[in-house]
Coordinates of C-alpha atoms and ligand atoms in Angstrom, one line a residue:
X476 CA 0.0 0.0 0.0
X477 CA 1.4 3.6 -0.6
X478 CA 1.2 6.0 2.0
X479 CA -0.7 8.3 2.1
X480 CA -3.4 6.4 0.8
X481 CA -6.8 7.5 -0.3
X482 CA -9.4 6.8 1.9
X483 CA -12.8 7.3 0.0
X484 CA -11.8 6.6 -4.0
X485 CA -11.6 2.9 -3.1
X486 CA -12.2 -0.3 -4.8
X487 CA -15.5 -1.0 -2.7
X488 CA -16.8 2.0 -4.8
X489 CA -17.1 -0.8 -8.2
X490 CA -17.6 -3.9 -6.1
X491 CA -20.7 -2.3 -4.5
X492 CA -22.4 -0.8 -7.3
X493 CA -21.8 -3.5 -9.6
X494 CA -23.3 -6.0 -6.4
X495 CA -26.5 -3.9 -6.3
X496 CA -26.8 -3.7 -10.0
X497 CA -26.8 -7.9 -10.2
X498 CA -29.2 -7.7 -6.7
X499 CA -31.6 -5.9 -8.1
X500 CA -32.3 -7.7 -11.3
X501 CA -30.6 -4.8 -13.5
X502 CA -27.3 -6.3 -14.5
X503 CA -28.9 -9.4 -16.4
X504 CA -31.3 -6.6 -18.5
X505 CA -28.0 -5.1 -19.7
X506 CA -25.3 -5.5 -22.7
X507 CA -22.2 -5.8 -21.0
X508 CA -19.4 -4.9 -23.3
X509 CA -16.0 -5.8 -23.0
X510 CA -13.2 -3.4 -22.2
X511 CA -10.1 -2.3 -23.5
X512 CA -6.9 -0.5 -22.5
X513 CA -6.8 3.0 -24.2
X514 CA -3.8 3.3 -27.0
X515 CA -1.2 5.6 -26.7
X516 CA -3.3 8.0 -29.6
X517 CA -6.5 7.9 -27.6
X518 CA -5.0 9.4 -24.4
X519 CA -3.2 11.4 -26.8
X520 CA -6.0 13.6 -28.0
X521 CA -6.3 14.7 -24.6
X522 CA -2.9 14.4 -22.9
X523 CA 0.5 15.7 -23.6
X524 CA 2.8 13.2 -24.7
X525 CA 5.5 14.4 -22.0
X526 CA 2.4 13.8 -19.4
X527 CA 1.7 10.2 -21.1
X528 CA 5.3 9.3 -20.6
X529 CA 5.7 10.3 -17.5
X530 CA 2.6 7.9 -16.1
X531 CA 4.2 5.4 -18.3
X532 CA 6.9 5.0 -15.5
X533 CA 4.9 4.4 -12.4
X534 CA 4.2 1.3 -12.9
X535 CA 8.0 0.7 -12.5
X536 CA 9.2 3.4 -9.9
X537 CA 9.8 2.6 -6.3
X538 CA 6.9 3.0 -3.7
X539 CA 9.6 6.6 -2.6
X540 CA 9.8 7.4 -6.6
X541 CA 6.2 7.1 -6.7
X542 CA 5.4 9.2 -3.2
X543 CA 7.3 11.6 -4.8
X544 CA 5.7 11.4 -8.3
X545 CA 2.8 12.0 -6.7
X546 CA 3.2 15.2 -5.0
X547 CA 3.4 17.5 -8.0
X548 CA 0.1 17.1 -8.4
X549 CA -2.8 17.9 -6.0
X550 CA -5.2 15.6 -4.4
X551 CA -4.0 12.3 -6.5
X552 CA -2.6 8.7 -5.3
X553 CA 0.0 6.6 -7.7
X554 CA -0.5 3.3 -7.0
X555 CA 2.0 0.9 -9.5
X556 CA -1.3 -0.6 -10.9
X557 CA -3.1 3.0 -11.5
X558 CA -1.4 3.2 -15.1
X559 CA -3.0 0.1 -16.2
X560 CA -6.4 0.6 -14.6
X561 CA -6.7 4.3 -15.9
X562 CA -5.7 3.2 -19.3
X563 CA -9.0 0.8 -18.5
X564 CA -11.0 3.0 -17.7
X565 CA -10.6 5.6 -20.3
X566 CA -10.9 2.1 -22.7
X567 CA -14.2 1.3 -21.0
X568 CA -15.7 5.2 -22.0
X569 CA -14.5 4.9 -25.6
X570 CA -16.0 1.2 -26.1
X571 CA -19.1 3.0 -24.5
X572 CA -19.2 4.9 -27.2
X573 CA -18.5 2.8 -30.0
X574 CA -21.6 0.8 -28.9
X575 CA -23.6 3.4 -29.2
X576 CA -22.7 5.0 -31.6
X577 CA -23.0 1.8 -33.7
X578 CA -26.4 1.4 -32.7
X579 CA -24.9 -2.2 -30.7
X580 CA -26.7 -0.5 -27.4
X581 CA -29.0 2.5 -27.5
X582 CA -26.9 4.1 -24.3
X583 CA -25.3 2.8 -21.5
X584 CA -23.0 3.4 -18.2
X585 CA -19.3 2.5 -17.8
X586 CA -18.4 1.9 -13.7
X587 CA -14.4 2.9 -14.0
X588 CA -11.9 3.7 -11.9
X589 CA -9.9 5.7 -11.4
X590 CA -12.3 8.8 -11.9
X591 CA -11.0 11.4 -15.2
X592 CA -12.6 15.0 -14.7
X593 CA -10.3 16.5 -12.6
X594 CA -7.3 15.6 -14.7
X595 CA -5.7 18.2 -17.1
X596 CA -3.6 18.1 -20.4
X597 CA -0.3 17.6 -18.4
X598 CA -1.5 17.0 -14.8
X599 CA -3.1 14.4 -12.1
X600 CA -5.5 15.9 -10.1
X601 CA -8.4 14.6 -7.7
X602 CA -8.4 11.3 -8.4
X603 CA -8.2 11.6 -11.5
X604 CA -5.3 10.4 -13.5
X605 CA -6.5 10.8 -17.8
X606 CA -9.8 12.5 -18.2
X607 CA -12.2 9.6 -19.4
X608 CA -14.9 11.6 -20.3
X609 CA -12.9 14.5 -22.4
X610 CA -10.7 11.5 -24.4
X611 CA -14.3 10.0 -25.1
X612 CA -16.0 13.6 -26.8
X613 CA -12.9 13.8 -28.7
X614 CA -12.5 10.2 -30.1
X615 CA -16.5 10.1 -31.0
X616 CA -15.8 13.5 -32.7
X617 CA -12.9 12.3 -34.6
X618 CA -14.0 8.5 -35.5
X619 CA -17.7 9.7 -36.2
X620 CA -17.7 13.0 -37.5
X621 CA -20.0 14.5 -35.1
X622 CA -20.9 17.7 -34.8
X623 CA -22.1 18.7 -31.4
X624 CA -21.2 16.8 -27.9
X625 CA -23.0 17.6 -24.4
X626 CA -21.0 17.1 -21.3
X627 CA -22.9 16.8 -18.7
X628 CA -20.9 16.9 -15.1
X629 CA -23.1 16.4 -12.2
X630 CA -20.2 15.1 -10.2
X631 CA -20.1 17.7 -7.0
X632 CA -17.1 18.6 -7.8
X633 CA -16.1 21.4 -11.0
X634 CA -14.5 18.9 -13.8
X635 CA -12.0 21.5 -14.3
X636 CA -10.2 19.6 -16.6
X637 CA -12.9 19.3 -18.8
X638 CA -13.4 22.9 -18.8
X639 CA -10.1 23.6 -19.8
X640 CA -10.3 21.1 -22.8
X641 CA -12.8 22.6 -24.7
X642 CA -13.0 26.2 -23.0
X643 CA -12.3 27.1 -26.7
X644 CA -14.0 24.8 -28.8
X645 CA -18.1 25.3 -29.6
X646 CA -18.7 21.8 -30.5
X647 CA -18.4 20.4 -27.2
X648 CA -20.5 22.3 -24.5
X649 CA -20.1 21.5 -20.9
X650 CA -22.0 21.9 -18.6
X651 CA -21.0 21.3 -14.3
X652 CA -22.7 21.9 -11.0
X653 CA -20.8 21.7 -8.3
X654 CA -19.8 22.6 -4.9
X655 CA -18.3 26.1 -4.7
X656 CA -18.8 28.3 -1.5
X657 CA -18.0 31.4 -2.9
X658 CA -14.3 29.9 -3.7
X659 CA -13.8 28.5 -0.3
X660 CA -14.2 24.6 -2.0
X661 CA -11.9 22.5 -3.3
X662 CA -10.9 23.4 -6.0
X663 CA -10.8 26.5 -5.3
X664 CA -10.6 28.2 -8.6
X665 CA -12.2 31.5 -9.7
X666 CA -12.8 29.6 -12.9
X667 CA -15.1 27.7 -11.6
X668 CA -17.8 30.5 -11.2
X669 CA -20.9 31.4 -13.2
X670 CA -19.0 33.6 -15.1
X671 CA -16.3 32.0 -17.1
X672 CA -18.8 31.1 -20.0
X673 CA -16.2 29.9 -22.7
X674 CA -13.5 31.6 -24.4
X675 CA -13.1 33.1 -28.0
X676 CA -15.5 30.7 -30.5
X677 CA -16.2 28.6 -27.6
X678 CA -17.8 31.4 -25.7
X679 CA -21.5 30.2 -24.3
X680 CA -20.4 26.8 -24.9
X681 CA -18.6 26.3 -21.1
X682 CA -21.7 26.6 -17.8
X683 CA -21.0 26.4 -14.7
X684 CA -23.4 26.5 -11.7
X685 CA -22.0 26.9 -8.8
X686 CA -23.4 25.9 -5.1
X687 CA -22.3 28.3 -3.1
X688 CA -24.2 26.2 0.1
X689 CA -24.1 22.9 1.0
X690 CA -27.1 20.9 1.4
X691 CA -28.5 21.2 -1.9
X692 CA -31.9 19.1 -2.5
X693 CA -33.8 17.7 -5.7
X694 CA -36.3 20.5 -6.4
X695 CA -32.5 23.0 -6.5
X696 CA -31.1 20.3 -9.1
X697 CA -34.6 20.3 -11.1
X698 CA -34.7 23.7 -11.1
X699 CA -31.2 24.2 -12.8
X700 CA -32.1 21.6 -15.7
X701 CA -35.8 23.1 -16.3
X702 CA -34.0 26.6 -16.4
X703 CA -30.4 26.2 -17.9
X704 CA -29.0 23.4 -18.8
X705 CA -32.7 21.6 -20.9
X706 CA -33.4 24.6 -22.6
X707 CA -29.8 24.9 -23.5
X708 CA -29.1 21.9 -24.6
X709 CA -32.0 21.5 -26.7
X710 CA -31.2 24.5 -28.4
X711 CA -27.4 23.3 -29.2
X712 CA -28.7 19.9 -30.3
X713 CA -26.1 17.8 -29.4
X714 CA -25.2 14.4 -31.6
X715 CA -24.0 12.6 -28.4
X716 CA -24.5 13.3 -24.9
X717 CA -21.7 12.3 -22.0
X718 CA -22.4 12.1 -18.2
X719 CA -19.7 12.9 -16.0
X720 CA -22.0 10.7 -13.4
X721 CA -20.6 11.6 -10.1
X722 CA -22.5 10.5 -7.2
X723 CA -20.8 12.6 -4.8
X724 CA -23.8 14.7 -5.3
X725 CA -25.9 12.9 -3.7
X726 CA -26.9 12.5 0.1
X727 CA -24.9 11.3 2.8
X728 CA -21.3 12.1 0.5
X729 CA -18.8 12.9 3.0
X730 CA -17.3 15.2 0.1
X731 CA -20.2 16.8 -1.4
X732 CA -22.6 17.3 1.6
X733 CA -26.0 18.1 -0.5
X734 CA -29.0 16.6 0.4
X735 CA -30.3 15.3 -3.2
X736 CA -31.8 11.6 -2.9
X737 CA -30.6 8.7 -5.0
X738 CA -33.6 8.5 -7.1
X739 CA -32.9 12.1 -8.5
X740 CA -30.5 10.6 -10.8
X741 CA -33.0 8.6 -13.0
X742 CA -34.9 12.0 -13.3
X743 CA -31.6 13.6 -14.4
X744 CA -31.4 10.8 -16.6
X745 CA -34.4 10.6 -18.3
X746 CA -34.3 14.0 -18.7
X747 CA -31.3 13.8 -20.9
X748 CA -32.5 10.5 -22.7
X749 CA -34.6 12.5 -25.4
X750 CA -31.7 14.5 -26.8
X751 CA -29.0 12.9 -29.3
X752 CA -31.7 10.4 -30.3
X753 CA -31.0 8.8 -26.8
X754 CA -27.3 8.3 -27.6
X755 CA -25.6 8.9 -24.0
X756 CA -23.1 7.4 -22.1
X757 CA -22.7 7.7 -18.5
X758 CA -19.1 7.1 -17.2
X759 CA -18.9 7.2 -13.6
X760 CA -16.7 10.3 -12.1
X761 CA -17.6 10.5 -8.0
X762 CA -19.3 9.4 -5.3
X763 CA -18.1 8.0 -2.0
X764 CA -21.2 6.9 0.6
X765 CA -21.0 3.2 -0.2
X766 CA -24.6 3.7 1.0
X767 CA -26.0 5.9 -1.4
X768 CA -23.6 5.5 -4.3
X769 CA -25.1 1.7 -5.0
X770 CA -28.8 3.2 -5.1
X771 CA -27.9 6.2 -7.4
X772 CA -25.9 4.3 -9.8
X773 CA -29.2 1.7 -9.8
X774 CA -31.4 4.9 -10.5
X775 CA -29.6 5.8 -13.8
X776 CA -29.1 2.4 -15.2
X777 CA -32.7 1.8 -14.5
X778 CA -33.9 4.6 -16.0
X779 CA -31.5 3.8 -18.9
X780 CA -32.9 0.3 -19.4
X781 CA -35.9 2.6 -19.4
X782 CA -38.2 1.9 -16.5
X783 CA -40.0 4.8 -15.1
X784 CA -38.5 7.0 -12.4
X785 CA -39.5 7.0 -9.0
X786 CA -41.4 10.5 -8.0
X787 CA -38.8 12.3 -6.1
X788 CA -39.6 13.6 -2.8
X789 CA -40.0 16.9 -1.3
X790 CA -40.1 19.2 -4.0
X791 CA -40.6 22.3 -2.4
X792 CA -38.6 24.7 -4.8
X793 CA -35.3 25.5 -5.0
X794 CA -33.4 27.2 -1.9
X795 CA -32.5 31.1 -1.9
X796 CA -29.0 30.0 -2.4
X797 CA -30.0 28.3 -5.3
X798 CA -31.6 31.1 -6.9
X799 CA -29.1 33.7 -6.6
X800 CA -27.0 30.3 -8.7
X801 CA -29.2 29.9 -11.1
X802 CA -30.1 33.9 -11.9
X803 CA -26.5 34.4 -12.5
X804 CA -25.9 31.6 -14.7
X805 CA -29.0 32.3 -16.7
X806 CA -27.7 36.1 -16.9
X807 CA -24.7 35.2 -17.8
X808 CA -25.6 33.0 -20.4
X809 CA -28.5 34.6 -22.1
X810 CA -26.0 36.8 -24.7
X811 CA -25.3 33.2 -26.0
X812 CA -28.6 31.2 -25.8
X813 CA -31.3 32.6 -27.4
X814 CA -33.6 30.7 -24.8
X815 CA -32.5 32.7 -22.7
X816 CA -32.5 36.0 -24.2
X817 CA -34.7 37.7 -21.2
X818 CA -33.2 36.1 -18.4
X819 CA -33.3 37.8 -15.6
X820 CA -35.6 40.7 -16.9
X821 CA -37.2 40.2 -13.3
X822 CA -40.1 42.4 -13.0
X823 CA -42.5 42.6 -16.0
X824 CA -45.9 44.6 -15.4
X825 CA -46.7 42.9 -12.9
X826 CA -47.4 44.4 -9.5
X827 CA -48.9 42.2 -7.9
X828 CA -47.7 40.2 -4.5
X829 CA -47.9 37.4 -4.4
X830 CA -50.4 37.2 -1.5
X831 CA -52.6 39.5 -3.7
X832 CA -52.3 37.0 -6.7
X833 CA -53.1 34.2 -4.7
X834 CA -56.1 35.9 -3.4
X835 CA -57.3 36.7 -6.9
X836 CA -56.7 33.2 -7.6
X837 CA -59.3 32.0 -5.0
X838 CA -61.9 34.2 -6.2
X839 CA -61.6 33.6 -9.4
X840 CA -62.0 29.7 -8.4
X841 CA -65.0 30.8 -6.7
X842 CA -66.7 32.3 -9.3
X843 CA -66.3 29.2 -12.8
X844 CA -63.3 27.7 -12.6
X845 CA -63.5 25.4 -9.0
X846 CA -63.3 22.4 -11.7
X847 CA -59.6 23.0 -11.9
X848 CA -59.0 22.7 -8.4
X849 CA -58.4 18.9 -8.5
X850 CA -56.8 19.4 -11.8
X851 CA -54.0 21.6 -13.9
X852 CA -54.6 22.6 -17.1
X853 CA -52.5 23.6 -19.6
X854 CA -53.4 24.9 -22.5
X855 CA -51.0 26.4 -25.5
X856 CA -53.2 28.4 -28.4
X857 CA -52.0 31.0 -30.5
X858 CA -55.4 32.6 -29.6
X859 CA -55.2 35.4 -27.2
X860 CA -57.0 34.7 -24.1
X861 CA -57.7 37.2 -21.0
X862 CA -55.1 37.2 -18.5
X863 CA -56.0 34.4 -16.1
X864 CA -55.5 35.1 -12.5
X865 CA -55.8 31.2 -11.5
X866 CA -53.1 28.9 -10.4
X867 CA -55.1 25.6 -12.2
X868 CA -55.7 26.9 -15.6
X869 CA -52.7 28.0 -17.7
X870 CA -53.5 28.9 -21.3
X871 CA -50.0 29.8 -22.8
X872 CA -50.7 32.0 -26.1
X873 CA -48.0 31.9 -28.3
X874 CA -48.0 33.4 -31.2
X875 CA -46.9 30.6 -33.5
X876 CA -47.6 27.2 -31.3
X877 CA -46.4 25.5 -34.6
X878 CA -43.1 26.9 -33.5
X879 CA -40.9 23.8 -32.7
X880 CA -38.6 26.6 -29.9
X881 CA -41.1 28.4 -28.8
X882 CA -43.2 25.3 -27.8
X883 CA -40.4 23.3 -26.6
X884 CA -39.7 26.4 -24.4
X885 CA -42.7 26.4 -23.2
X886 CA -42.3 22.6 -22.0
X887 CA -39.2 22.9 -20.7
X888 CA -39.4 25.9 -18.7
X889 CA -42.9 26.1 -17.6
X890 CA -44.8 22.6 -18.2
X891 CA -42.1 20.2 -16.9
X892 CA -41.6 22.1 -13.5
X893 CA -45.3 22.5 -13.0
X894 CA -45.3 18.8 -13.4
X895 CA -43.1 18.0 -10.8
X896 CA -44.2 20.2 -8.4
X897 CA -47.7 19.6 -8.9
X898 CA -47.2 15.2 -9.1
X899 CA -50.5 14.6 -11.1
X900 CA -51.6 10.7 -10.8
X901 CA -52.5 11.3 -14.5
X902 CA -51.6 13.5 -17.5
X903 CA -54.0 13.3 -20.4
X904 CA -52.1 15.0 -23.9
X905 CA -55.0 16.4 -25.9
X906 CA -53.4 17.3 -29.3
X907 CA -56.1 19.2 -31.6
X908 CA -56.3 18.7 -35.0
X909 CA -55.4 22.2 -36.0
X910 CA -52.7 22.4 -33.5
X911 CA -49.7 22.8 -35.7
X912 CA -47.2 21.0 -33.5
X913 CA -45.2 18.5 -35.6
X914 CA -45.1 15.4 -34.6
X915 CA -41.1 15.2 -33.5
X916 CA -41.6 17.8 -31.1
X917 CA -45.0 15.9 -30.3
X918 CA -42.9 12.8 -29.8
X919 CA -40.7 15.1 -27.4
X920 CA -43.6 16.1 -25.4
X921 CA -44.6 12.4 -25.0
X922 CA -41.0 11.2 -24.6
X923 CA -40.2 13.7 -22.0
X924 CA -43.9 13.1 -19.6
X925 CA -44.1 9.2 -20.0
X926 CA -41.9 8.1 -17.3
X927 CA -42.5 10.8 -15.1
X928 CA -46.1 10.3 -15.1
X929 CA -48.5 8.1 -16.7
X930 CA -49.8 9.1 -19.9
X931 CA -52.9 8.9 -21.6
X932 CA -53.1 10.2 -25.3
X933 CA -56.2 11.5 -27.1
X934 CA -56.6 11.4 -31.2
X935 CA -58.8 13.3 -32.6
X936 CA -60.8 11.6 -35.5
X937 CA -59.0 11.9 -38.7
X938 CA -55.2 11.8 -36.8
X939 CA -55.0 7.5 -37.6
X940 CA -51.4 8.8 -39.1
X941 CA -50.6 10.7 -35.9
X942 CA -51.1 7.4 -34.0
X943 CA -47.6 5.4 -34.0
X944 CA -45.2 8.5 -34.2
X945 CA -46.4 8.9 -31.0
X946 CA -47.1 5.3 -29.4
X947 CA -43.3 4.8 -30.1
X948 CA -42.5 7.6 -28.2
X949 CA -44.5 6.0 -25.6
X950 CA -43.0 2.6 -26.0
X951 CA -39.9 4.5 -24.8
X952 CA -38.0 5.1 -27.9
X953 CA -35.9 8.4 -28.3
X954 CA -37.6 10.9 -29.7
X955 CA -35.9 11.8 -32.6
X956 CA -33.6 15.0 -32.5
X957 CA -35.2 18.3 -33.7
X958 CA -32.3 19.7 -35.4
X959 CA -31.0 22.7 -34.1
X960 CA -34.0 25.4 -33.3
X961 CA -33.9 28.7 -34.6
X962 CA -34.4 31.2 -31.9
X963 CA -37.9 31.2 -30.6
X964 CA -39.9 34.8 -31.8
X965 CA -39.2 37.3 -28.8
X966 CA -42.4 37.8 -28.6
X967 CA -43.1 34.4 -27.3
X968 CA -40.1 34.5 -25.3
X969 CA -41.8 37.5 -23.5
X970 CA -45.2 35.8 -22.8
X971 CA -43.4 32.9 -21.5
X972 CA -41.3 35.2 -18.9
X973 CA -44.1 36.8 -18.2
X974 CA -46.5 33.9 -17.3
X975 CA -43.8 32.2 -15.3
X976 CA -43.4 35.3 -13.4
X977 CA -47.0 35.6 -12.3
X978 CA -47.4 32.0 -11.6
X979 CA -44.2 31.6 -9.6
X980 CA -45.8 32.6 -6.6
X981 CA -48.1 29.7 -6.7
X982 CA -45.6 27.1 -7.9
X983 CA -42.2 27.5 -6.2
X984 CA -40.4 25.0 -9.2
X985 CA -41.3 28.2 -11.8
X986 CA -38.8 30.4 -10.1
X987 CA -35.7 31.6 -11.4
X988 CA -35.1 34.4 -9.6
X989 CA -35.1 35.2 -5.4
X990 CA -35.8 37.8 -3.0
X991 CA -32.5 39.1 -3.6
X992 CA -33.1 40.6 -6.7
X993 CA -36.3 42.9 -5.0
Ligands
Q9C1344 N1 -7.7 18.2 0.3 C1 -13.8 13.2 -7.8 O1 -14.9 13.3 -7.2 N2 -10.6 16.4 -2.2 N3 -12.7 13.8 -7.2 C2 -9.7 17.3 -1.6 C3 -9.0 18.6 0.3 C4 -10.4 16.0 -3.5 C5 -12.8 14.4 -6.0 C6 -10.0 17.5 -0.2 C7 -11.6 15.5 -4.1 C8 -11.5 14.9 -5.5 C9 -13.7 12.6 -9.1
ZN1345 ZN1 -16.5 14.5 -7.4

């Protein structure tokens, strides 16, 4: 054993998770595809060759040489096996994506060790010894010729080194929550913050959200992927998505200290599983509670096998903390997004307090609408209606529902966290005939509710054709990719803003701004 040791990024992390994947039933549903040892050119596309040569020795220095190896980088153990198991585990993400990408598996989740996210072009760091995840994006780039790659880090910690790989380059974007503290976390870097978006072509392309508390719950992670990171990364359109799939961020992780349950991961999951034609690969980064890693890593390869997610608890909207995060982000970001062109355009003709709205609401339930108090609904037109003051009946005019950004806007940002936070038993998807909504962004709509909630779909006579578009959606196949979405009409961007605004009062997951701002 080399001294000092680490004492959470143990082997117990794989024997665990891979014990409660066989235990409960979900190992025998998957492909399980053999790995390899990454080449020399694969690390390459990451690493500096002066970096690759120098890990090339550990294997053979003494247990002093390697002590002292090891402290020139920071947070990072040499053991004279760690060579040959990185080289695996970087292997295991780029077989990942060879399956998928050849259609062998529809997506999947490599359990590796050591973790890669912390690791740099010429540097150990955190674990992390070659960054499994960057060398993946690049090698499906260069073998497959694709376009656009999400990274998505929800690891508790900042995947710096991923950030600096592609800080420059707009066909990867990354995105990474993580445990900040105003600085005062480990990393500790001022890149870490809201505000380093990407640099030169790659500008917009780099978000990071950073928790500047600890204790962070599922309603603060919903929030930040109804109101950044979904609309985002439906608008970039990604050929590929990659998971960074720490579990630190979870509950009971002596490093991350949040309070998210396990079964928020297959949420995060399936929320992800509509983009890139359902193309992802989860590689596991994180995550140290041999308690709750095992359930969480069961949550996402659940979800991928595609079972329906468990209804996460106590969704009681995001934390002040949280807010003030996900504001900043969003302001950052909106010079680059188009989604979120009025972020943080706070107070819109509206006056009213919230104790006054919620007033109005009751009267006006009073009055016709007490049907709706057992029931939401939500109903897009492009016909202007009067301003609603009711909580359980949402028409959202758009101008042009037919709109595939506008629409999909509208889902993401207002239907989705209504959804959560109001947990209907049921959701019935009335499409009209005249409603002008295509049927792949139809398919998205039914892709992203079915496994939330149950679905029931009505036809209207004379839709036969609309029929299996959208029971295939249901089935659980991807919903195929919309291509990437023009910028929704400003004017429908407005309305949306404006309706969250008034109704966030009422439903706390609709909020994307705090007190702070007032
Ligand atoms: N010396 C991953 O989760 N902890 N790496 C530093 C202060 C380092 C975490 C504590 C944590 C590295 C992949
Ligand atoms: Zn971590």
């Amino acid at each position: 054993m080399i001294s000092p040791a680490c004492k959470i990024e143990v082997p117990e992390r794989l024997t665990v998770s891979h014990e409660a994947l066989i235990k409960n039933g979900l190992a025998d549903r998957c492909v399980s595809v053999p790995v390899r040892e990454a080449t020399d050119a694969d690390i390459l596309l990451v690493h500096s060759e002066e970096y690759l040569e120098a890990v090339k020795k550990t294997p053979y220095m003494t247990l002093e040489d390697l002590k002292e190896f090891t402290l020139q980088y920071g947070d990072v153990y040499f053991h004279p096996n760690i060579y040959h198991c990185a080289k695996l585990a970087a292997g295991a993400a780029l077989q990942l994506v060879d399956s998928v990408m050849t259609g062998k598996v529809r997506n999947g989740m490599a359990l590796v060790r050591p973790p890669g996210h912390h690791s740099m072009s010429s540097a150990a760091n955190g674990f992390c010894v070659f960054n499994n995840v960057a060398i993946a994006a690049q090698y499906a780039k260069q073998k497959y010729g694709l376009k656009r790659v999400l990274i998505v880090d929800w690891d508790v910690h900042h995947g710096q080194g991923v950030q600096y790989c592609f800080e420059d380059d707009p066909s990867v974007l990354y995105f990474s929550w993580h445990r900040y503290e105003h600085q005062k976390f480990w990393p500790q870097l001022r890149e870490s913050d809201y505000d380093s978006v990407g640099k030169e072509k790659g500008a917009g392309f780099n978000i990071n959200v950073p928790w500047n508390k600890v204790g962070m719950k599922n309603s603060d992670y919903l929030s930040v992927f109804c109101h950044v990171l979904l609309p985002v990364a439906y608008e970039f359109c990604p050929d590929l998505v990659l998971v960074c799939a720490g579990f630190d961020s979870a509950i009971g992780d002596p490093e991350g200290e949040m309070c998210a349950s396990p079964d928020i991961f297959a949420h995060l999951t399936h929320l992800l599983m509509n983009l890139a034609g359902g193309k992802l690969c989860a590689v596991l980064e994180g995550g140290y509670n041999l308690t709750s890693l095992p359930q969480s890593v069961c949550q996402t390869v659940q979800t991928l096998l595609g079972d329906p997610a468990p209804r996460p608890a106590n969704l009681d909207g995001p934390c002040e903390s949280a807010l003030e995060s996900l504001h900043c982000v969003r302001s950052a970001h909106r010079q680059y997004w188009s989604c979120l062109k009025h972020a943080g355009i706070a107070v819109l003709s509206d006056h009213f307090s919230n104790e006054q709205r919620r007033q109005q609401c009751e009267q006006h339930d009073d009055r016709n609408l007490s049907i709706f108090r057992k029931t939401v609904l939500v109903q897009f037109s492009s016909k202007e209606s009067e301003e609603q003051k009711c909580k359980y009946y949402i028409p959202v005019c758009l101008k042009k529902v037919i709109d595939a950004s506008g629409f999909l806007q509208a889902v993401l940002g207002l239907l989705l966290p209504l959804g959560y936070e109001y947990d209907p038993s049921l959701v019935l998807l009335v499409r009209m005939p005249d409603s002008g909504v295509c049927d792949s962004v139809w398919q998205q709509l039914t892709g992203l509710l079915q496994g939330l909630w149950s679905v029931i779909l009505s036809f209207q006579e004379g839709e036969k054709e609309r029929v299996a578009p959208t029971a295939s959606a249901l089935l659980g196949d991807a919903a195929p990719s919309l291509g990437q979405l023009h910028s929704p009409l400003p004017e429908d961007v407005e309305v949306l803003e404006r309706l969250r605004h008034r109704l966030q009062g009422d439903w706390k997951l609709l909020q994307t701004t705090g007190e702070f701002t007032t």
